[in-house]
Amino acid sequence: MTPNSNPPESSELPGGSDNLAALGLAIAENEHSRIIGLMKQVSQAFMRRASASDVNAILLDLSGYTLTHFREEEKLMGSVAYPGIETHKREHEQLASQVRGLLDVRSKQEALQSAVSVLDVWLDAHLRITDKEFFDFLRRKKQ
């Protein structure tokens, strides 16, 4: 699957948790690409010293999409009986709390700077380690 292609419709897949795992993997990878794209927007906004309204729009988009992604990913984890779901949820809550906190920062440049430094490091580690463990689980499940 290419990064910009849509995952197959669930009606194209016969039932079973192995197919749910395959579909979930494709959707999660697509969503992670979007989150990485939003983080690039945050970084670019910081570099160009974007206006407060632009910063708010970017942070709201990042916050909203990230929370939606977390809910969907956690729902998938539950449906495939992922044993690491509680630890994963705690990490999601950590990031959600940090993103919500950015929306309250008075200085929008300060909020962007925090987003660029803290969230970029957190997201990279979460994707490379925690989500990789879940993806490996999904890949084993679909085999």
Short mmCIF file of N, CA and C in Angstrom, two decimals:
data_model
loop_
_atom_site.label_atom_id
_atom_site.label_comp_id
_atom_site.label_asym_id
_atom_site.label_seq_id
_atom_site.Cartn_x
_atom_site.Cartn_y
_atom_site.Cartn_z
N MET A 1 0.84 -1.17 0.00
CA MET A 1 0.00 0.00 0.00
C MET A 1 0.88 1.23 0.00
N THR A 2 0.59 2.17 -0.85
CA THR A 2 1.34 3.41 -0.88
C THR A 2 0.84 4.33 0.21
N PRO A 3 1.69 5.26 0.69
CA PRO A 3 1.30 6.09 1.82
C PRO A 3 0.03 6.89 1.60
N ASN A 4 -0.29 7.30 0.37
CA ASN A 4 -1.45 8.14 0.13
C ASN A 4 -2.66 7.36 -0.36
N SER A 5 -2.54 6.06 -0.50
CA SER A 5 -3.69 5.30 -0.97
C SER A 5 -4.62 4.99 0.19
N ASN A 6 -5.86 4.77 -0.11
CA ASN A 6 -6.84 4.45 0.92
C ASN A 6 -6.81 2.97 1.21
N PRO A 7 -7.05 2.58 2.46
CA PRO A 7 -7.11 1.17 2.77
C PRO A 7 -8.33 0.55 2.11
N PRO A 8 -8.31 -0.75 1.91
CA PRO A 8 -9.45 -1.40 1.29
C PRO A 8 -10.69 -1.24 2.14
N GLU A 9 -11.84 -1.18 1.49
CA GLU A 9 -13.10 -1.14 2.21
C GLU A 9 -13.28 -2.46 2.96
N SER A 10 -13.89 -2.39 4.14
CA SER A 10 -14.06 -3.60 4.92
C SER A 10 -14.93 -4.62 4.20
N SER A 11 -15.79 -4.16 3.28
CA SER A 11 -16.63 -5.10 2.54
C SER A 11 -15.81 -5.94 1.56
N GLU A 12 -14.57 -5.50 1.26
CA GLU A 12 -13.70 -6.26 0.36
C GLU A 12 -13.01 -7.39 1.10
N LEU A 13 -13.09 -7.39 2.43
CA LEU A 13 -12.37 -8.37 3.22
C LEU A 13 -13.32 -9.38 3.81
N PRO A 14 -12.99 -10.67 3.70
CA PRO A 14 -13.79 -11.65 4.41
C PRO A 14 -13.59 -11.45 5.91
N GLY A 15 -14.53 -11.92 6.74
CA GLY A 15 -14.46 -11.72 8.19
C GLY A 15 -13.25 -12.38 8.81
N GLY A 16 -13.00 -12.05 10.05
CA GLY A 16 -11.91 -12.67 10.79
C GLY A 16 -10.95 -11.63 11.33
N SER A 17 -10.34 -11.95 12.49
CA SER A 17 -9.45 -10.99 13.12
C SER A 17 -8.18 -10.77 12.32
N ASP A 18 -7.76 -11.76 11.51
CA ASP A 18 -6.57 -11.54 10.70
C ASP A 18 -6.82 -10.44 9.67
N ASN A 19 -8.00 -10.37 9.10
CA ASN A 19 -8.32 -9.32 8.14
C ASN A 19 -8.55 -7.99 8.85
N LEU A 20 -9.11 -8.02 10.04
CA LEU A 20 -9.25 -6.81 10.83
C LEU A 20 -7.86 -6.25 11.15
N ALA A 21 -6.92 -7.11 11.47
CA ALA A 21 -5.55 -6.68 11.76
C ALA A 21 -4.93 -6.03 10.53
N ALA A 22 -5.13 -6.64 9.35
CA ALA A 22 -4.57 -6.08 8.12
C ALA A 22 -5.16 -4.71 7.81
N LEU A 23 -6.47 -4.60 7.93
CA LEU A 23 -7.13 -3.32 7.68
C LEU A 23 -6.70 -2.28 8.70
N GLY A 24 -6.65 -2.67 9.97
CA GLY A 24 -6.23 -1.75 11.03
C GLY A 24 -4.82 -1.25 10.83
N LEU A 25 -3.94 -2.11 10.40
CA LEU A 25 -2.55 -1.74 10.14
C LEU A 25 -2.47 -0.70 9.04
N ALA A 26 -3.20 -0.90 7.97
CA ALA A 26 -3.20 0.05 6.85
C ALA A 26 -3.75 1.41 7.28
N ILE A 27 -4.84 1.40 8.03
CA ILE A 27 -5.44 2.66 8.49
C ILE A 27 -4.50 3.39 9.44
N ALA A 28 -3.93 2.68 10.41
CA ALA A 28 -3.04 3.31 11.38
C ALA A 28 -1.81 3.91 10.69
N GLU A 29 -1.24 3.22 9.73
CA GLU A 29 -0.08 3.75 9.01
C GLU A 29 -0.46 5.03 8.27
N ASN A 30 -1.64 5.05 7.67
CA ASN A 30 -2.13 6.24 6.97
C ASN A 30 -2.31 7.41 7.95
N GLU A 31 -2.89 7.12 9.11
CA GLU A 31 -3.12 8.16 10.12
C GLU A 31 -1.80 8.69 10.67
N HIS A 32 -0.82 7.83 10.86
CA HIS A 32 0.48 8.28 11.35
C HIS A 32 1.13 9.23 10.34
N SER A 33 0.96 8.96 9.07
CA SER A 33 1.49 9.86 8.05
C SER A 33 0.87 11.24 8.19
N ARG A 34 -0.42 11.29 8.47
CA ARG A 34 -1.10 12.59 8.63
C ARG A 34 -0.59 13.32 9.87
N ILE A 35 -0.39 12.60 10.97
CA ILE A 35 0.12 13.22 12.19
C ILE A 35 1.52 13.78 11.96
N ILE A 36 2.35 13.04 11.27
CA ILE A 36 3.70 13.52 10.95
C ILE A 36 3.61 14.77 10.08
N GLY A 37 2.67 14.79 9.15
CA GLY A 37 2.46 15.98 8.32
C GLY A 37 2.03 17.18 9.14
N LEU A 38 1.17 16.97 10.13
CA LEU A 38 0.74 18.06 11.01
C LEU A 38 1.91 18.56 11.84
N MET A 39 2.77 17.67 12.30
CA MET A 39 3.95 18.10 13.05
C MET A 39 4.88 18.93 12.16
N LYS A 40 4.97 18.60 10.89
CA LYS A 40 5.77 19.41 9.96
C LYS A 40 5.16 20.80 9.83
N GLN A 41 3.83 20.88 9.82
CA GLN A 41 3.18 22.19 9.76
C GLN A 41 3.50 23.02 11.00
N VAL A 42 3.53 22.37 12.16
CA VAL A 42 3.88 23.06 13.40
C VAL A 42 5.30 23.62 13.29
N SER A 43 6.21 22.80 12.83
CA SER A 43 7.60 23.23 12.68
C SER A 43 7.73 24.38 11.70
N GLN A 44 7.04 24.29 10.56
CA GLN A 44 7.08 25.36 9.57
C GLN A 44 6.48 26.65 10.10
N ALA A 45 5.39 26.54 10.87
CA ALA A 45 4.76 27.73 11.45
C ALA A 45 5.72 28.41 12.43
N PHE A 46 6.45 27.62 13.20
CA PHE A 46 7.43 28.18 14.13
C PHE A 46 8.52 28.91 13.35
N MET A 47 9.02 28.28 12.30
CA MET A 47 10.11 28.88 11.52
C MET A 47 9.69 30.19 10.86
N ARG A 48 8.46 30.28 10.42
CA ARG A 48 8.01 31.49 9.73
C ARG A 48 7.33 32.49 10.67
N ARG A 49 7.34 32.16 11.99
CA ARG A 49 6.73 33.02 13.01
C ARG A 49 5.29 33.36 12.64
N ALA A 50 4.51 32.32 12.49
CA ALA A 50 3.11 32.45 12.07
C ALA A 50 2.31 33.27 13.08
N SER A 51 1.21 33.81 12.60
CA SER A 51 0.32 34.61 13.46
C SER A 51 -0.34 33.71 14.51
N ALA A 52 -0.83 34.35 15.58
CA ALA A 52 -1.49 33.61 16.65
C ALA A 52 -2.69 32.82 16.13
N SER A 53 -3.45 33.40 15.21
CA SER A 53 -4.63 32.67 14.69
C SER A 53 -4.20 31.47 13.85
N ASP A 54 -3.11 31.61 13.08
CA ASP A 54 -2.60 30.46 12.32
C ASP A 54 -2.11 29.35 13.25
N VAL A 55 -1.40 29.77 14.30
CA VAL A 55 -0.88 28.80 15.27
C VAL A 55 -2.04 28.07 15.95
N ASN A 56 -3.06 28.81 16.37
CA ASN A 56 -4.22 28.18 17.00
C ASN A 56 -4.87 27.17 16.07
N ALA A 57 -5.01 27.52 14.81
CA ALA A 57 -5.63 26.61 13.84
C ALA A 57 -4.82 25.33 13.69
N ILE A 58 -3.50 25.48 13.61
CA ILE A 58 -2.63 24.31 13.45
C ILE A 58 -2.68 23.44 14.70
N LEU A 59 -2.60 24.06 15.88
CA LEU A 59 -2.62 23.29 17.13
C LEU A 59 -3.97 22.61 17.35
N LEU A 60 -5.06 23.29 16.98
CA LEU A 60 -6.38 22.67 17.10
C LEU A 60 -6.51 21.48 16.15
N ASP A 61 -5.99 21.63 14.94
CA ASP A 61 -6.02 20.53 13.98
C ASP A 61 -5.21 19.34 14.50
N LEU A 62 -4.01 19.64 15.00
CA LEU A 62 -3.15 18.59 15.55
C LEU A 62 -3.84 17.91 16.73
N SER A 63 -4.39 18.70 17.63
CA SER A 63 -5.05 18.16 18.81
C SER A 63 -6.25 17.29 18.42
N GLY A 64 -7.12 17.82 17.59
CA GLY A 64 -8.32 17.09 17.19
C GLY A 64 -8.01 15.80 16.46
N TYR A 65 -7.10 15.87 15.50
CA TYR A 65 -6.79 14.67 14.72
C TYR A 65 -6.08 13.64 15.58
N THR A 66 -5.16 14.09 16.44
CA THR A 66 -4.43 13.16 17.30
C THR A 66 -5.39 12.42 18.23
N LEU A 67 -6.32 13.15 18.83
CA LEU A 67 -7.28 12.51 19.74
C LEU A 67 -8.18 11.52 19.00
N THR A 68 -8.61 11.88 17.81
CA THR A 68 -9.41 10.96 16.99
C THR A 68 -8.61 9.71 16.66
N HIS A 69 -7.36 9.90 16.27
CA HIS A 69 -6.49 8.76 15.95
C HIS A 69 -6.32 7.85 17.17
N PHE A 70 -6.08 8.45 18.34
CA PHE A 70 -5.90 7.65 19.54
C PHE A 70 -7.13 6.80 19.83
N ARG A 71 -8.32 7.40 19.73
CA ARG A 71 -9.56 6.65 19.98
C ARG A 71 -9.69 5.47 19.01
N GLU A 72 -9.43 5.73 17.73
CA GLU A 72 -9.54 4.67 16.72
C GLU A 72 -8.51 3.57 16.95
N GLU A 73 -7.28 3.97 17.25
CA GLU A 73 -6.23 2.99 17.48
C GLU A 73 -6.54 2.14 18.71
N GLU A 74 -7.03 2.77 19.77
CA GLU A 74 -7.37 2.03 20.99
C GLU A 74 -8.56 1.10 20.76
N LYS A 75 -9.51 1.53 19.93
CA LYS A 75 -10.64 0.67 19.60
C LYS A 75 -10.14 -0.57 18.84
N LEU A 76 -9.21 -0.37 17.91
CA LEU A 76 -8.63 -1.49 17.18
C LEU A 76 -7.88 -2.42 18.13
N MET A 77 -7.12 -1.84 19.05
CA MET A 77 -6.38 -2.67 20.02
C MET A 77 -7.33 -3.56 20.81
N GLY A 78 -8.43 -2.99 21.24
CA GLY A 78 -9.41 -3.79 21.98
C GLY A 78 -10.00 -4.90 21.13
N SER A 79 -10.28 -4.59 19.86
CA SER A 79 -10.93 -5.58 19.00
C SER A 79 -10.02 -6.75 18.62
N VAL A 80 -8.70 -6.54 18.68
CA VAL A 80 -7.77 -7.63 18.36
C VAL A 80 -7.10 -8.18 19.62
N ALA A 81 -7.62 -7.78 20.80
CA ALA A 81 -7.12 -8.25 22.10
C ALA A 81 -5.62 -8.01 22.26
N TYR A 82 -5.19 -6.78 21.96
CA TYR A 82 -3.78 -6.43 22.11
C TYR A 82 -3.40 -6.40 23.59
N PRO A 83 -2.42 -7.19 24.01
CA PRO A 83 -2.09 -7.28 25.44
C PRO A 83 -1.45 -6.00 26.01
N GLY A 84 -0.89 -5.14 25.20
CA GLY A 84 -0.24 -3.93 25.68
C GLY A 84 -1.13 -2.70 25.66
N ILE A 85 -2.43 -2.89 25.59
CA ILE A 85 -3.36 -1.76 25.41
C ILE A 85 -3.29 -0.74 26.55
N GLU A 86 -3.20 -1.16 27.78
CA GLU A 86 -3.22 -0.21 28.90
C GLU A 86 -2.00 0.69 28.90
N THR A 87 -0.83 0.14 28.66
CA THR A 87 0.40 0.94 28.58
C THR A 87 0.31 1.92 27.42
N HIS A 88 -0.19 1.44 26.30
CA HIS A 88 -0.32 2.27 25.11
C HIS A 88 -1.28 3.43 25.37
N LYS A 89 -2.40 3.14 26.04
CA LYS A 89 -3.37 4.18 26.37
C LYS A 89 -2.75 5.26 27.26
N ARG A 90 -1.92 4.83 28.22
CA ARG A 90 -1.27 5.81 29.11
C ARG A 90 -0.36 6.74 28.31
N GLU A 91 0.36 6.20 27.34
CA GLU A 91 1.21 7.05 26.50
C GLU A 91 0.36 8.02 25.68
N HIS A 92 -0.75 7.53 25.15
CA HIS A 92 -1.65 8.41 24.40
C HIS A 92 -2.14 9.55 25.29
N GLU A 93 -2.51 9.24 26.54
CA GLU A 93 -3.01 10.28 27.43
C GLU A 93 -1.92 11.30 27.74
N GLN A 94 -0.68 10.85 27.86
CA GLN A 94 0.43 11.79 28.07
C GLN A 94 0.51 12.80 26.94
N LEU A 95 0.49 12.32 25.72
CA LEU A 95 0.60 13.23 24.58
C LEU A 95 -0.64 14.11 24.49
N ALA A 96 -1.81 13.55 24.70
CA ALA A 96 -3.04 14.34 24.64
C ALA A 96 -2.98 15.48 25.65
N SER A 97 -2.48 15.20 26.84
CA SER A 97 -2.36 16.22 27.87
C SER A 97 -1.38 17.32 27.44
N GLN A 98 -0.27 16.92 26.84
CA GLN A 98 0.71 17.90 26.37
C GLN A 98 0.13 18.77 25.27
N VAL A 99 -0.60 18.17 24.35
CA VAL A 99 -1.19 18.94 23.25
C VAL A 99 -2.24 19.90 23.78
N ARG A 100 -3.10 19.43 24.71
CA ARG A 100 -4.10 20.32 25.31
C ARG A 100 -3.43 21.48 26.02
N GLY A 101 -2.32 21.22 26.69
CA GLY A 101 -1.59 22.26 27.39
C GLY A 101 -1.06 23.32 26.45
N LEU A 102 -0.70 22.93 25.25
CA LEU A 102 -0.19 23.90 24.27
C LEU A 102 -1.25 24.91 23.87
N LEU A 103 -2.50 24.48 23.88
CA LEU A 103 -3.58 25.38 23.50
C LEU A 103 -3.78 26.50 24.52
N ASP A 104 -3.31 26.28 25.75
CA ASP A 104 -3.46 27.27 26.82
C ASP A 104 -2.28 28.22 26.95
N VAL A 105 -1.19 27.95 26.25
CA VAL A 105 -0.01 28.80 26.35
C VAL A 105 -0.31 30.16 25.74
N ARG A 106 -0.03 31.22 26.49
CA ARG A 106 -0.33 32.58 26.02
C ARG A 106 0.51 32.95 24.80
N SER A 107 1.78 32.69 24.85
CA SER A 107 2.65 33.02 23.72
C SER A 107 2.57 31.89 22.70
N LYS A 108 2.04 32.19 21.54
CA LYS A 108 1.88 31.15 20.52
C LYS A 108 3.23 30.68 19.98
N GLN A 109 4.22 31.56 19.96
CA GLN A 109 5.55 31.12 19.54
C GLN A 109 6.13 30.15 20.57
N GLU A 110 5.86 30.42 21.85
CA GLU A 110 6.30 29.50 22.90
C GLU A 110 5.60 28.15 22.75
N ALA A 111 4.31 28.17 22.42
CA ALA A 111 3.56 26.93 22.21
C ALA A 111 4.15 26.14 21.05
N LEU A 112 4.47 26.85 19.97
CA LEU A 112 5.07 26.17 18.82
C LEU A 112 6.44 25.59 19.16
N GLN A 113 7.22 26.37 19.89
CA GLN A 113 8.55 25.89 20.27
C GLN A 113 8.44 24.63 21.11
N SER A 114 7.50 24.61 22.04
CA SER A 114 7.27 23.41 22.86
C SER A 114 6.82 22.24 21.99
N ALA A 115 5.92 22.53 21.07
CA ALA A 115 5.42 21.46 20.19
C ALA A 115 6.55 20.89 19.36
N VAL A 116 7.38 21.77 18.82
CA VAL A 116 8.48 21.31 17.97
C VAL A 116 9.45 20.45 18.77
N SER A 117 9.82 20.90 19.98
CA SER A 117 10.84 20.17 20.73
C SER A 117 10.28 18.95 21.45
N VAL A 118 9.30 19.14 22.30
CA VAL A 118 8.80 18.05 23.14
C VAL A 118 8.00 17.03 22.34
N LEU A 119 7.01 17.49 21.58
CA LEU A 119 6.13 16.56 20.88
C LEU A 119 6.84 15.81 19.77
N ASP A 120 7.76 16.48 19.10
CA ASP A 120 8.49 15.81 18.03
C ASP A 120 9.28 14.63 18.58
N VAL A 121 9.95 14.83 19.71
CA VAL A 121 10.72 13.75 20.33
C VAL A 121 9.78 12.66 20.83
N TRP A 122 8.69 13.05 21.51
CA TRP A 122 7.75 12.07 22.04
C TRP A 122 7.13 11.25 20.91
N LEU A 123 6.68 11.95 19.87
CA LEU A 123 6.01 11.27 18.77
C LEU A 123 6.95 10.30 18.07
N ASP A 124 8.19 10.73 17.85
CA ASP A 124 9.17 9.87 17.21
C ASP A 124 9.38 8.59 18.02
N ALA A 125 9.57 8.75 19.33
CA ALA A 125 9.79 7.57 20.18
C ALA A 125 8.54 6.69 20.22
N HIS A 126 7.36 7.31 20.31
CA HIS A 126 6.12 6.54 20.36
C HIS A 126 5.92 5.75 19.07
N LEU A 127 6.16 6.37 17.93
CA LEU A 127 5.98 5.68 16.65
C LEU A 127 7.01 4.57 16.47
N ARG A 128 8.27 4.87 16.81
CA ARG A 128 9.33 3.88 16.59
C ARG A 128 9.29 2.71 17.56
N ILE A 129 8.80 2.93 18.77
CA ILE A 129 8.85 1.86 19.77
C ILE A 129 7.46 1.31 20.08
N THR A 130 6.61 2.13 20.68
CA THR A 130 5.31 1.65 21.17
C THR A 130 4.40 1.23 20.02
N ASP A 131 4.26 2.09 19.01
CA ASP A 131 3.40 1.72 17.89
C ASP A 131 4.00 0.58 17.08
N LYS A 132 5.31 0.52 16.99
CA LYS A 132 5.96 -0.58 16.26
C LYS A 132 5.61 -1.91 16.93
N GLU A 133 5.60 -1.93 18.27
CA GLU A 133 5.22 -3.16 18.97
C GLU A 133 3.80 -3.58 18.61
N PHE A 134 2.90 -2.60 18.56
CA PHE A 134 1.51 -2.90 18.19
C PHE A 134 1.43 -3.36 16.73
N PHE A 135 2.14 -2.68 15.85
CA PHE A 135 2.13 -3.07 14.43
C PHE A 135 2.70 -4.47 14.25
N ASP A 136 3.76 -4.80 14.97
CA ASP A 136 4.32 -6.15 14.90
C ASP A 136 3.29 -7.17 15.35
N PHE A 137 2.55 -6.85 16.41
CA PHE A 137 1.48 -7.71 16.89
C PHE A 137 0.42 -7.91 15.78
N LEU A 138 0.02 -6.80 15.13
CA LEU A 138 -0.98 -6.90 14.06
C LEU A 138 -0.46 -7.74 12.90
N ARG A 139 0.79 -7.55 12.55
CA ARG A 139 1.37 -8.33 11.44
C ARG A 139 1.37 -9.82 11.77
N ARG A 140 1.74 -10.16 12.99
CA ARG A 140 1.71 -11.58 13.40
C ARG A 140 0.27 -12.12 13.38
N LYS A 141 -0.66 -11.31 13.80
CA LYS A 141 -2.06 -11.74 13.88
C LYS A 141 -2.65 -11.99 12.48
N LYS A 142 -2.22 -11.19 11.49
CA LYS A 142 -2.80 -11.35 10.16
C LYS A 142 -2.14 -12.48 9.35
N GLN A 143 -1.05 -13.06 9.88
CA GLN A 143 -0.39 -14.15 9.15
C GLN A 143 -1.13 -15.47 9.29
#
